[in-house]
C-alpha positions as semicolon CSV with decimal commas, in nm:
position;residue;x (nm);y (nm);z (nm)
1;M;-5,199;12,939;-7,998
2;A;-5,123;13,036;-7,639
3;L;-5,334;13,301;-7,476
4;G;-5,165;13,627;-7,405
5;P;-5,140;13,979;-7,538
6;R;-5,071;14,038;-7,905
7;L;-4,777;14,250;-8,015
8;S;-5,014;14,480;-8,206
9;D;-5,215;14,550;-7,886
10;I;-4,922;14,684;-7,682
11;P;-4,996;15,057;-7,742
12;S;-5,362;15,004;-7,646
13;I;-5,259;14,806;-7,340
14;R;-5,030;15,086;-7,221
15;R;-5,303;15,350;-7,265
16;T;-5,556;15,132;-7,084
17;L;-5,303;15,065;-6,809
18;S;-5,263;15,440;-6,750
19;F;-5,640;15,482;-6,727
20;Y;-5,659;15,179;-6,497
21;K;-5,400;15,327;-6,258
22;V;-5,587;15,656;-6,227
23;S;-5,930;15,493;-6,191
24;S;-5,788;15,253;-5,933
25;I;-5,660;15,531;-5,710
26;V;-5,971;15,748;-5,745
27;T;-6,211;15,457;-5,691
28;G;-6,011;15,332;-5,392
29;T;-6,013;15,676;-5,236
30;F;-6,388;15,711;-5,278
31;L;-6,433;15,361;-5,137
32;L;-6,255;15,472;-4,820
33;V;-6,474;15,783;-4,804
34;L;-6,775;15,555;-4,854
35;C;-6,663;15,335;-4,563
36;L;-6,633;15,643;-4,344
37;M;-6,979;15,752;-4,453
38;M;-7,117;15,406;-4,366
39;I;-6,966;15,436;-4,017
40;F;-7,141;15,771;-3,978
41;R;-7,472;15,637;-4,114
42;Y;-7,493;15,301;-3,937
43;G;-7,261;15,355;-3,642
44;L;-7,355;15,707;-3,543
45;G;-7,701;15,712;-3,699
46;G;-7,662;16,015;-3,921
47;D;-7,602;16,115;-4,280
48;I;-7,361;16,392;-4,367
49;E;-7,568;16,704;-4,431
50;L;-7,435;17,017;-4,599
51;N;-7,602;17,358;-4,544
52;G;-7,881;17,228;-4,328
53;P;-8,062;17,412;-4,048
54;A;-7,819;17,267;-3,790
55;G;-7,509;17,419;-3,953
56;F;-7,271;17,406;-4,245
57;L;-7,170;17,038;-4,212
58;T;-7,349;16,811;-3,965
59;L;-7,454;16,454;-3,900
60;T;-7,831;16,439;-3,926
61;P;-8,069;16,141;-3,921
62;K;-8,151;16,050;-4,281
63;I;-8,521;16,135;-4,259
64;L;-8,446;16,480;-4,113
65;V;-8,199;16,596;-4,379
66;Q;-8,312;16,927;-4,529
67;G;-7,987;17,043;-4,688
68;I;-7,765;16,861;-4,933
69;N;-7,724;16,494;-4,840
70;V;-7,350;16,443;-4,892
71;S;-7,384;16,074;-4,800
72;T;-7,606;16,012;-5,102
73;I;-7,365;16,203;-5,325
74;I;-7,076;15,986;-5,202
75;L;-7,277;15,671;-5,280
76;I;-7,361;15,787;-5,633
77;V;-7,011;15,910;-5,716
78;H;-6,847;15,591;-5,592
79;G;-7,095;15,386;-5,797
80;W;-7,009;15,566;-6,119
81;L;-6,636;15,560;-6,046
82;Y;-6,662;15,185;-5,993
83;V;-6,826;15,153;-6,335
84;F;-6,525;15,327;-6,492
85;Y;-6,288;15,111;-6,286
86;V;-6,454;14,789;-6,403
87;A;-6,457;14,919;-6,762
88;A;-6,081;14,978;-6,743
89;D;-6,040;14,634;-6,588
90;F;-6,250;14,475;-6,865
91;I;-6,059;14,643;-7,148
92;L;-5,727;14,552;-6,987
93;W;-5,845;14,193;-6,940
94;R;-5,963;14,171;-7,301
95;L;-5,637;14,309;-7,443
96;T;-5,404;14,107;-7,220
97;R;-5,620;13,795;-7,259
98;Y;-5,580;13,691;-6,897
99;S;-5,812;13,444;-6,726
100;F;-6,163;13,544;-6,621
101;L;-6,070;13,482;-6,257
102;R;-5,803;13,750;-6,283
103;F;-6,068;13,990;-6,420
104;L;-6,290;13,915;-6,118
105;Y;-5,997;13,952;-5,878
106;I;-5,909;14,294;-6,016
107;A;-6,278;14,397;-6,014
108;L;-6,286;14,332;-5,639
109;G;-6,044;14,623;-5,599
110;G;-6,333;14,868;-5,610
111;V;-6,530;14,677;-5,348
112;I;-6,276;14,572;-5,085
113;P;-6,113;14,867;-4,906
114;F;-5,740;14,915;-4,974
115;L;-5,731;14,635;-5,236
116;S;-5,738;14,881;-5,527
117;F;-5,421;15,049;-5,395
118;F;-5,247;14,711;-5,379
119;L;-5,371;14,615;-5,726
120;E;-5,273;14,954;-5,866
121;R;-4,913;14,851;-5,797
122;Q;-4,941;14,479;-5,877
123;V;-5,138;14,476;-6,204
124;P;-4,910;14,718;-6,397
125;R;-4,605;14,515;-6,292
126;L;-4,764;14,194;-6,423
127;V;-4,876;14,357;-6,746
128;E;-4,542;14,531;-6,808
129;A;-4,357;14,203;-6,745
130;K;-4,582;14,029;-6,995
131;I;-4,526;14,308;-7,249
132;A;-4,148;14,293;-7,199
133;Q;-4,157;13,916;-7,249
134;L;-4,361;13,956;-7,566
135;E;-4,134;14,227;-7,704
136;S;-3,818;14,027;-7,630
137;A;-3,966;13,719;-7,797
138;A;-4,057;13,927;-8,103
139;A;-3,708;14,078;-8,112
140;A;-3,547;13,734;-8,085
141;K;-3,771;13,604;-8,361
142;A;-3,681;13,901;-8,582
143;A;-3,311;13,853;-8,506
144;G;-3,340;13,484;-8,596
145;A;-3,512;13,568;-8,921
146;D;-3,243;13,826;-9,005
147;S;-2,963;13,579;-8,937
148;A;-3,138;13,313;-9,148
149;K;-3,159;13,562;-9,439
150;A;-2,791;13,651;-9,397
151;T;-2,678;13,287;-9,418
152;A;-2,900;13,210;-9,720
């Protein structure tokens, strides 16, 4: 039996694909915010501080932060969003029965800036093409079975 999605899994694949698209965009956006935060932290030497003694929103050296450390919040939020992104990737991979390398490639979308936006467009096209191929093969098989019954 060739690997590929099963006809019975198509509704689950479509639901997972919707969740994947949303998680891809949100995770990619937070990854870009995280990159900006890293530039502030390591390039300019300061974390983003909210409501500190220096003002409403300032860059403050990490050890001097007294307000809310927005940089740490960005790190934590991106980490959890990436968990949801990889979960969506895993479920999609399991249902579509693609290769493990494709799973790893898609998982990189939450780590490499801008890749998730590219994958958010590419992965649904690949999955929808595979679903269309599967549905047309099932329809052709059903049509062949109907014509065989009609001639018998």
